[in-house]
mmCIF file of C-alpha atoms in Angstrom:
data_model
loop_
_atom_site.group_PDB
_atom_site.id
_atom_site.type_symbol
_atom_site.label_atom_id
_atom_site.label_comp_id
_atom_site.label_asym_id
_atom_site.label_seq_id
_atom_site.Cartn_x
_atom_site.Cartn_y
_atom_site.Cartn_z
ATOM 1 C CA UNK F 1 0.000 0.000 0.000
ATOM 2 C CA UNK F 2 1.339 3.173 -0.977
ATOM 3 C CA UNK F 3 0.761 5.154 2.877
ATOM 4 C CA UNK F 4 1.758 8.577 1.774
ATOM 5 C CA UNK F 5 -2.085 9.703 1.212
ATOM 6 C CA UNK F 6 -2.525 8.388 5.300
ATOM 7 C CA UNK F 7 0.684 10.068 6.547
ATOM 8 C CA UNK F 8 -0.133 13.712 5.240
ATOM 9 C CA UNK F 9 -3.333 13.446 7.042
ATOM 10 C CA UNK F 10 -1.657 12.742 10.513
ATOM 11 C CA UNK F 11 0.786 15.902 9.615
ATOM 12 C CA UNK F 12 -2.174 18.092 10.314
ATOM 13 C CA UNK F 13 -2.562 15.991 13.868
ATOM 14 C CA UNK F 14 1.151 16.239 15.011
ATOM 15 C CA UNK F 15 0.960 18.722 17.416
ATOM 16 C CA UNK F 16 -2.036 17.685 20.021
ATOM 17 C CA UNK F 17 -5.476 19.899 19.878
ATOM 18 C CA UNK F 18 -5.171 21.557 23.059
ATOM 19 C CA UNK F 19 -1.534 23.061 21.430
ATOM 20 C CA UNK F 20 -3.397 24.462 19.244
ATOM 21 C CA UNK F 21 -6.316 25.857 20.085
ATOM 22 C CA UNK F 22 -6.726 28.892 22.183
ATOM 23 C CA UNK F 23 -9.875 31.040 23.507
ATOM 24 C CA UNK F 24 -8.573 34.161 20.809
ATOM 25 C CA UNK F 25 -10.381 33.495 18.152
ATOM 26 C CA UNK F 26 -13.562 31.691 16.711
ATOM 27 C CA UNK F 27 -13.629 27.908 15.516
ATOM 28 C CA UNK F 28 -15.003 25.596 13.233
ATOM 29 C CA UNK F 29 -15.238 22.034 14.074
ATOM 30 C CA UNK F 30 -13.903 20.058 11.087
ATOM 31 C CA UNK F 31 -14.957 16.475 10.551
ATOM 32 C CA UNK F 32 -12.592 14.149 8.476
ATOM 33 C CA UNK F 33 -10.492 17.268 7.299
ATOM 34 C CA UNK F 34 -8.589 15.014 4.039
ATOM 35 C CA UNK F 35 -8.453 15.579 0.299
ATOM 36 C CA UNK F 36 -7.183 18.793 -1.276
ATOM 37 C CA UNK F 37 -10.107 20.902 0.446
ATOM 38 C CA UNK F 38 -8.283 20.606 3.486
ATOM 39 C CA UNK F 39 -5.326 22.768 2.754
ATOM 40 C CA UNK F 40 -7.600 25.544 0.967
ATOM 41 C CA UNK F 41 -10.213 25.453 4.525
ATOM 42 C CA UNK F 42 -7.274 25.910 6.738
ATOM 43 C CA UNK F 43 -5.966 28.859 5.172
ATOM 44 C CA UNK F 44 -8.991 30.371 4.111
ATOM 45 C CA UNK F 45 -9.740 30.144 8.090
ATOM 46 C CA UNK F 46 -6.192 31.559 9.195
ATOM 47 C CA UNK F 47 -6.743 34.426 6.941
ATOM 48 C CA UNK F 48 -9.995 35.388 8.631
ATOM 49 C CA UNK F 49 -9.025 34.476 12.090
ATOM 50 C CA UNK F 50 -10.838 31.487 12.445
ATOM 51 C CA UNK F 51 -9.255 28.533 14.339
ATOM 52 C CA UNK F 52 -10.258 24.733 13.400
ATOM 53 C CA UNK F 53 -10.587 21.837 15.527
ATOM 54 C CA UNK F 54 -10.405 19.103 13.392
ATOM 55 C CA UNK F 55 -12.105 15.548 14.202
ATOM 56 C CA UNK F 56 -12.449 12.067 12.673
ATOM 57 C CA UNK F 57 -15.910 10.570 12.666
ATOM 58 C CA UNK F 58 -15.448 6.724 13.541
ATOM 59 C CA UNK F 59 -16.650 5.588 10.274
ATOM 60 C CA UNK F 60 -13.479 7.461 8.699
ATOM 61 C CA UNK F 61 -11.110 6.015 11.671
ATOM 62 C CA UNK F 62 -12.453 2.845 11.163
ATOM 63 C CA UNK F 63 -11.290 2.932 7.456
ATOM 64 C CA UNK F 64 -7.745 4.216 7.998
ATOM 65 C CA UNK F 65 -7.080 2.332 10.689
ATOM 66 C CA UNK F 66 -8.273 -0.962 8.371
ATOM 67 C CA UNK F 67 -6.443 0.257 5.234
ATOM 68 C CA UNK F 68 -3.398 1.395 6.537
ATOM 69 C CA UNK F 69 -0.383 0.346 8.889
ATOM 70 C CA UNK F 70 -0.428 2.408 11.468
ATOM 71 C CA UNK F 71 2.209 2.866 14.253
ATOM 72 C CA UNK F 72 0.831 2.563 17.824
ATOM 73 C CA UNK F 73 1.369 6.442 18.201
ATOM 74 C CA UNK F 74 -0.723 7.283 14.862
ATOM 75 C CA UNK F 75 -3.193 5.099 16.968
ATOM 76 C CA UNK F 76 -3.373 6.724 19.492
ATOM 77 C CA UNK F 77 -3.400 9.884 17.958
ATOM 78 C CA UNK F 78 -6.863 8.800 15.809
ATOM 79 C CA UNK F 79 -8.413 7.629 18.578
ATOM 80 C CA UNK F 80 -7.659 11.155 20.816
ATOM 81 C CA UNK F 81 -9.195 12.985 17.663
ATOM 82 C CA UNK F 82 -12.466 10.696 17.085
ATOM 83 C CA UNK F 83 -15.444 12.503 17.282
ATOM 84 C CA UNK F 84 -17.393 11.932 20.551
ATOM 85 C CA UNK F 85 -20.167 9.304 20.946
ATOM 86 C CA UNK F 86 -24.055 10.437 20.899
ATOM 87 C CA UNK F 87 -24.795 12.185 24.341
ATOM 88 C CA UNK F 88 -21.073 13.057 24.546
ATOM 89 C CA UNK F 89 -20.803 16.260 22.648
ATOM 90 C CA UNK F 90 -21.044 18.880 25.509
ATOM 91 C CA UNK F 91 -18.579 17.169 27.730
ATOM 92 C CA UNK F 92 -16.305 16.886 24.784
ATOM 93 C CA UNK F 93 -16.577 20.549 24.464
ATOM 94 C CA UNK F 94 -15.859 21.590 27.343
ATOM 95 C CA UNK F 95 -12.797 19.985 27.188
ATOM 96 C CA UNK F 96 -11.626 20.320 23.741
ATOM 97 C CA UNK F 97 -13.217 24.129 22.364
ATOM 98 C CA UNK F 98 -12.070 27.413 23.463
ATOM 99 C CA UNK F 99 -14.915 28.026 25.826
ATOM 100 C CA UNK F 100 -16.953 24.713 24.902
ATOM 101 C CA UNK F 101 -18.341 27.298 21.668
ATOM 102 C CA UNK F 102 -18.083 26.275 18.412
ATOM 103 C CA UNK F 103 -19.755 29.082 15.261
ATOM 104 C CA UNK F 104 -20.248 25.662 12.544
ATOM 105 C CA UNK F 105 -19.333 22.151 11.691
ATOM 106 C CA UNK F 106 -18.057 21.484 8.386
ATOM 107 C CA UNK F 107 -16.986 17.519 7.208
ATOM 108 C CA UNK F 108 -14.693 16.807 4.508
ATOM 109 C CA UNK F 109 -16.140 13.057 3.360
ATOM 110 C CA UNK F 110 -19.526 11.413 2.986
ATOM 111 C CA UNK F 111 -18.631 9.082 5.967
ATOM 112 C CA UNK F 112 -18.603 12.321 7.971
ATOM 113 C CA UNK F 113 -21.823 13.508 7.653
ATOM 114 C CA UNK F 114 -23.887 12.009 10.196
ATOM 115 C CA UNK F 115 -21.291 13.583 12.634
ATOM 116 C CA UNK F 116 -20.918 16.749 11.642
ATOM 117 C CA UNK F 117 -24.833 17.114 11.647
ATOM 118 C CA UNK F 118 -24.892 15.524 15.118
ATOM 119 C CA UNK F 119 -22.372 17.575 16.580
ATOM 120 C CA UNK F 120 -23.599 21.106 14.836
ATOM 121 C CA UNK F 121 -27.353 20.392 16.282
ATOM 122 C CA UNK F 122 -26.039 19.707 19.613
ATOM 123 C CA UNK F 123 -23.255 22.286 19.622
ATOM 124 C CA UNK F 124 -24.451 24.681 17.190
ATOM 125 C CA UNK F 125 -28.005 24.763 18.272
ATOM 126 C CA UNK F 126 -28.689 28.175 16.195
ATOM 127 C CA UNK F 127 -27.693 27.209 13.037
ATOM 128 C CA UNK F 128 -29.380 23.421 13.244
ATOM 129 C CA UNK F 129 -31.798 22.283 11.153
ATOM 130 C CA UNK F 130 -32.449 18.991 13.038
ATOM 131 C CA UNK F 131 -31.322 15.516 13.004
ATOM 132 C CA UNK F 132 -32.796 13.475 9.433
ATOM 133 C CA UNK F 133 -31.611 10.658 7.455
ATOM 134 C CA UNK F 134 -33.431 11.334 4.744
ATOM 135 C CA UNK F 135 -30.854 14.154 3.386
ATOM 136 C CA UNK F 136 -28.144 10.834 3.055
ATOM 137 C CA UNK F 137 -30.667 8.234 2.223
ATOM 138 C CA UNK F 138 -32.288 8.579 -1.381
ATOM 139 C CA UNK F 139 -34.918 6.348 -0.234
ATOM 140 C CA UNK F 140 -35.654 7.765 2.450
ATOM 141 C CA UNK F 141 -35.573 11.375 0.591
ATOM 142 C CA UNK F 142 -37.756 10.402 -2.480
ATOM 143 C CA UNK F 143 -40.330 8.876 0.053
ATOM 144 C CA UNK F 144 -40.467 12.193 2.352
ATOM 145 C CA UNK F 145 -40.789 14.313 -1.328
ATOM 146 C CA UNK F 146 -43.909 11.882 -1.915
ATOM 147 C CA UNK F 147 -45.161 12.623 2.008
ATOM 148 C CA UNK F 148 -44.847 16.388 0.867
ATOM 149 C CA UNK F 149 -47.583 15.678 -1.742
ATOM 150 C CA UNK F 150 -44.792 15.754 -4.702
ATOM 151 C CA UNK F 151 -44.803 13.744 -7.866
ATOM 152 C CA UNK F 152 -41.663 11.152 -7.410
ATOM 153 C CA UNK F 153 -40.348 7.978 -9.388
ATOM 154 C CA UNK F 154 -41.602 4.664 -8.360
ATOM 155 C CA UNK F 155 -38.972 3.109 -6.380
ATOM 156 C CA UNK F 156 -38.458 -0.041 -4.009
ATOM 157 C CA UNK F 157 -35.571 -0.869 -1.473
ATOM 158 C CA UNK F 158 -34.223 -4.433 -1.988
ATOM 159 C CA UNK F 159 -31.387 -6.815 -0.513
ATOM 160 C CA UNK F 160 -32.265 -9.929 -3.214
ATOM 161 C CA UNK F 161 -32.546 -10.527 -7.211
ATOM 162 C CA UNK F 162 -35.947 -11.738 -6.483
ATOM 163 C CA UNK F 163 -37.465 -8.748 -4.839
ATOM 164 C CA UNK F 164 -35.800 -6.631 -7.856
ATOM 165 C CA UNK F 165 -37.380 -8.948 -9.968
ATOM 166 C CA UNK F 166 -40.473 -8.459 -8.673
ATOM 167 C CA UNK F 167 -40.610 -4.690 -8.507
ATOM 168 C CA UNK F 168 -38.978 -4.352 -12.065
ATOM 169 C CA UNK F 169 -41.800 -6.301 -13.410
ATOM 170 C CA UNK F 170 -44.318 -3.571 -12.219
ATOM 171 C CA UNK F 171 -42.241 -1.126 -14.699
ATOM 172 C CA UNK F 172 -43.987 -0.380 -18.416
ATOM 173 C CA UNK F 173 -41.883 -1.904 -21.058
ATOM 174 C CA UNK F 174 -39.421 -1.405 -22.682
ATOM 175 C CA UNK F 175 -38.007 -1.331 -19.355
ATOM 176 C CA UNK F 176 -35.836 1.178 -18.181
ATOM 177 C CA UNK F 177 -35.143 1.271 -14.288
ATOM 178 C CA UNK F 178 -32.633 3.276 -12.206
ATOM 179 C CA UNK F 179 -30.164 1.513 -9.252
ATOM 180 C CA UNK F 180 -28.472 3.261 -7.077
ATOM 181 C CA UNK F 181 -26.793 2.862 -3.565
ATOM 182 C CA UNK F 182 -29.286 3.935 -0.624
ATOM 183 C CA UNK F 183 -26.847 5.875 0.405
ATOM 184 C CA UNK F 184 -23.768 7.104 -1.551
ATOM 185 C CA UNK F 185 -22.454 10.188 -3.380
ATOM 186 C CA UNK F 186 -20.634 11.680 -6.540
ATOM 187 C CA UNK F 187 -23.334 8.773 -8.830
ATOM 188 C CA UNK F 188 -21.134 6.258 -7.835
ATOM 189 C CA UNK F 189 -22.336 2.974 -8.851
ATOM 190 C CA UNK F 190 -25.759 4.937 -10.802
ATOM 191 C CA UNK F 191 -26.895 2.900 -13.495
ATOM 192 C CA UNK F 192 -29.548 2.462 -15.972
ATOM 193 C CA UNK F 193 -30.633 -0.999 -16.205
ATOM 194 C CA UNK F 194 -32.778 -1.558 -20.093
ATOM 195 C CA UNK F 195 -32.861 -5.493 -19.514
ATOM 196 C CA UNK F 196 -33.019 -8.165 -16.637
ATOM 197 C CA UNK F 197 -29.507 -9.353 -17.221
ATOM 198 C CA UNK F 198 -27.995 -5.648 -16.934
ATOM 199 C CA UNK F 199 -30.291 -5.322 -13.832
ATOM 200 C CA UNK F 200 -29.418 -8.561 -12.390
ATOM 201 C CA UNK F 201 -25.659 -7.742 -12.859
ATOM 202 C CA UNK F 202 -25.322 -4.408 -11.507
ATOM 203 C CA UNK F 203 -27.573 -5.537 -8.417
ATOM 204 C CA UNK F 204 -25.141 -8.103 -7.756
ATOM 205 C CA UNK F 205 -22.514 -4.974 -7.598
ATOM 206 C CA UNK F 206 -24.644 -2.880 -4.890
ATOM 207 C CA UNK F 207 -25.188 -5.396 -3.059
ATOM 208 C CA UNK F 208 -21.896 -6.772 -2.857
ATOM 209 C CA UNK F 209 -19.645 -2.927 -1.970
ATOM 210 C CA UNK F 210 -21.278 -0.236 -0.447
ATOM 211 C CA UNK F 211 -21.074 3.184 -1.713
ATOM 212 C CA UNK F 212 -20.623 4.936 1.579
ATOM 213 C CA UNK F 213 -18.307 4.325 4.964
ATOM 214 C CA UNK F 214 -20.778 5.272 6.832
ATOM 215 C CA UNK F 215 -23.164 1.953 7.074
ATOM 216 C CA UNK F 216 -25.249 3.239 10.448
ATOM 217 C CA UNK F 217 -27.955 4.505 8.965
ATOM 218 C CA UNK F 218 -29.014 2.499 5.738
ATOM 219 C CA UNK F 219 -29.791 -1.410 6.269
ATOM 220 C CA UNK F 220 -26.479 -3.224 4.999
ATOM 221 C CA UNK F 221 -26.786 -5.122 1.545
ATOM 222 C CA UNK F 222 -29.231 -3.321 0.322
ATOM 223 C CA UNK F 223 -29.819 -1.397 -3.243
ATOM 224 C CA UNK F 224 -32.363 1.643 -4.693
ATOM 225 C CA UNK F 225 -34.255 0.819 -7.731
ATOM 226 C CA UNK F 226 -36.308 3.638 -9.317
ATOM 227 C CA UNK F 227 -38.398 3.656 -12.416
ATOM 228 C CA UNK F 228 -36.891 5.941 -14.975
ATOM 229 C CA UNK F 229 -38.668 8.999 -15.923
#
């Protein structure tokens, strides 16, 4: 494995959290701070005064730490700067932010999202907009757009060939039907399906890898199939 990606993330952890952040300035709290983004936050931030604690949700950890070789000190180091557990958040900030305030939560992966909404609607109570799945889950987001009395694509939530089958057989012909991951991002792994054998095939491939790191809130080996419009 090629471990440079892995060890220019844990340059931005070197020196520990309470080193440096002090009660001077403003913060962000930054969940899984990686990719190029992460260079262009931090300075747009230490332009403007802003300081940024920066956090891995467990989903991410979980990944690195599966992926990579860590030493026992990198370890350590991603289990100091995991995001705290549900019910945790306050007496993580009062440890870890200048004054246990935070002004926003920004995240830096899919995997991180759940957290960084977590930890902005109990930290960052005025700028919430609650707690909902639905805004990661596209089944759960068509079916709340139907609740809302719009028009939406037929679609069923399946973990077997047979209930695919089933609901693709319900679709006018010539068939065209959309599958997706429940819960993904970028279209990774979107496909249209115009027979039972492309269907069949690219089921077998959403079924098999999810999309996303973050595998809390959708039900595991499971697949989005929409009618096309």
């Amino acid at each position: 494995l090629n471990l440079t990606p892995v060890h220019a993330v844990f340059a931005a952890f070197v020196v520990p959290i309470a080193a440096r952040v002090t009660a001077k300035h403003p913060h962000f709290i930054y969940v899984d701070p990686v990719d190029y983004e992460r260079e262009i936050l931090l300075e747009a931030c230490t332009e403007r005064g802003v300081g940024v604690v920066q956090l891995w949700s467990t989903q991410y950890a979980h990944m690195i730490s599966e992926r990579f070789a860590l030493s026992i000190e990198q370890r350590q180091m991603m289990s100091d700067d995991t995001a705290p557990e549900q019910g945790q958040e306050l007496a993580w900030a009062s440890q870890r932010l200048p004054l246990g305030v935070a002004i926003g939560v920004l995240w830096g992966s899919d995997a991180g999202l759940s957290t960084a909404e977590r930890l902005q609607h109990v930290l960052v109570t005025g700028r919430s907009n609650g707690i909902n799945a639905a805004r990661r889950d596209k089944y759960l987001m068509n079916r709340a757009l139907a609740l809302a009395g719009l028009d939406t694509a037929h679609q069923a939530s399946v973990g077997a060939w047979d209930e695919a089958r089933r609901f693709l057989s319900e679709l006018p012909l010539p068939l065209k039907a959309v599958l997706k991951p429940r819960r993904g991002q970028s279209s990774l792994r979107v496909g249209l399906a115009t027979s039972l054998q492309q269907a069949q095939a690219m089921l077998a491939l959403l079924l098999d890898e999810p999309a996303s790191l973050d595998r809390d809130e959708v039900p595991q080996h499971t697949a989005l199939l929409q009618e096309y419009l």
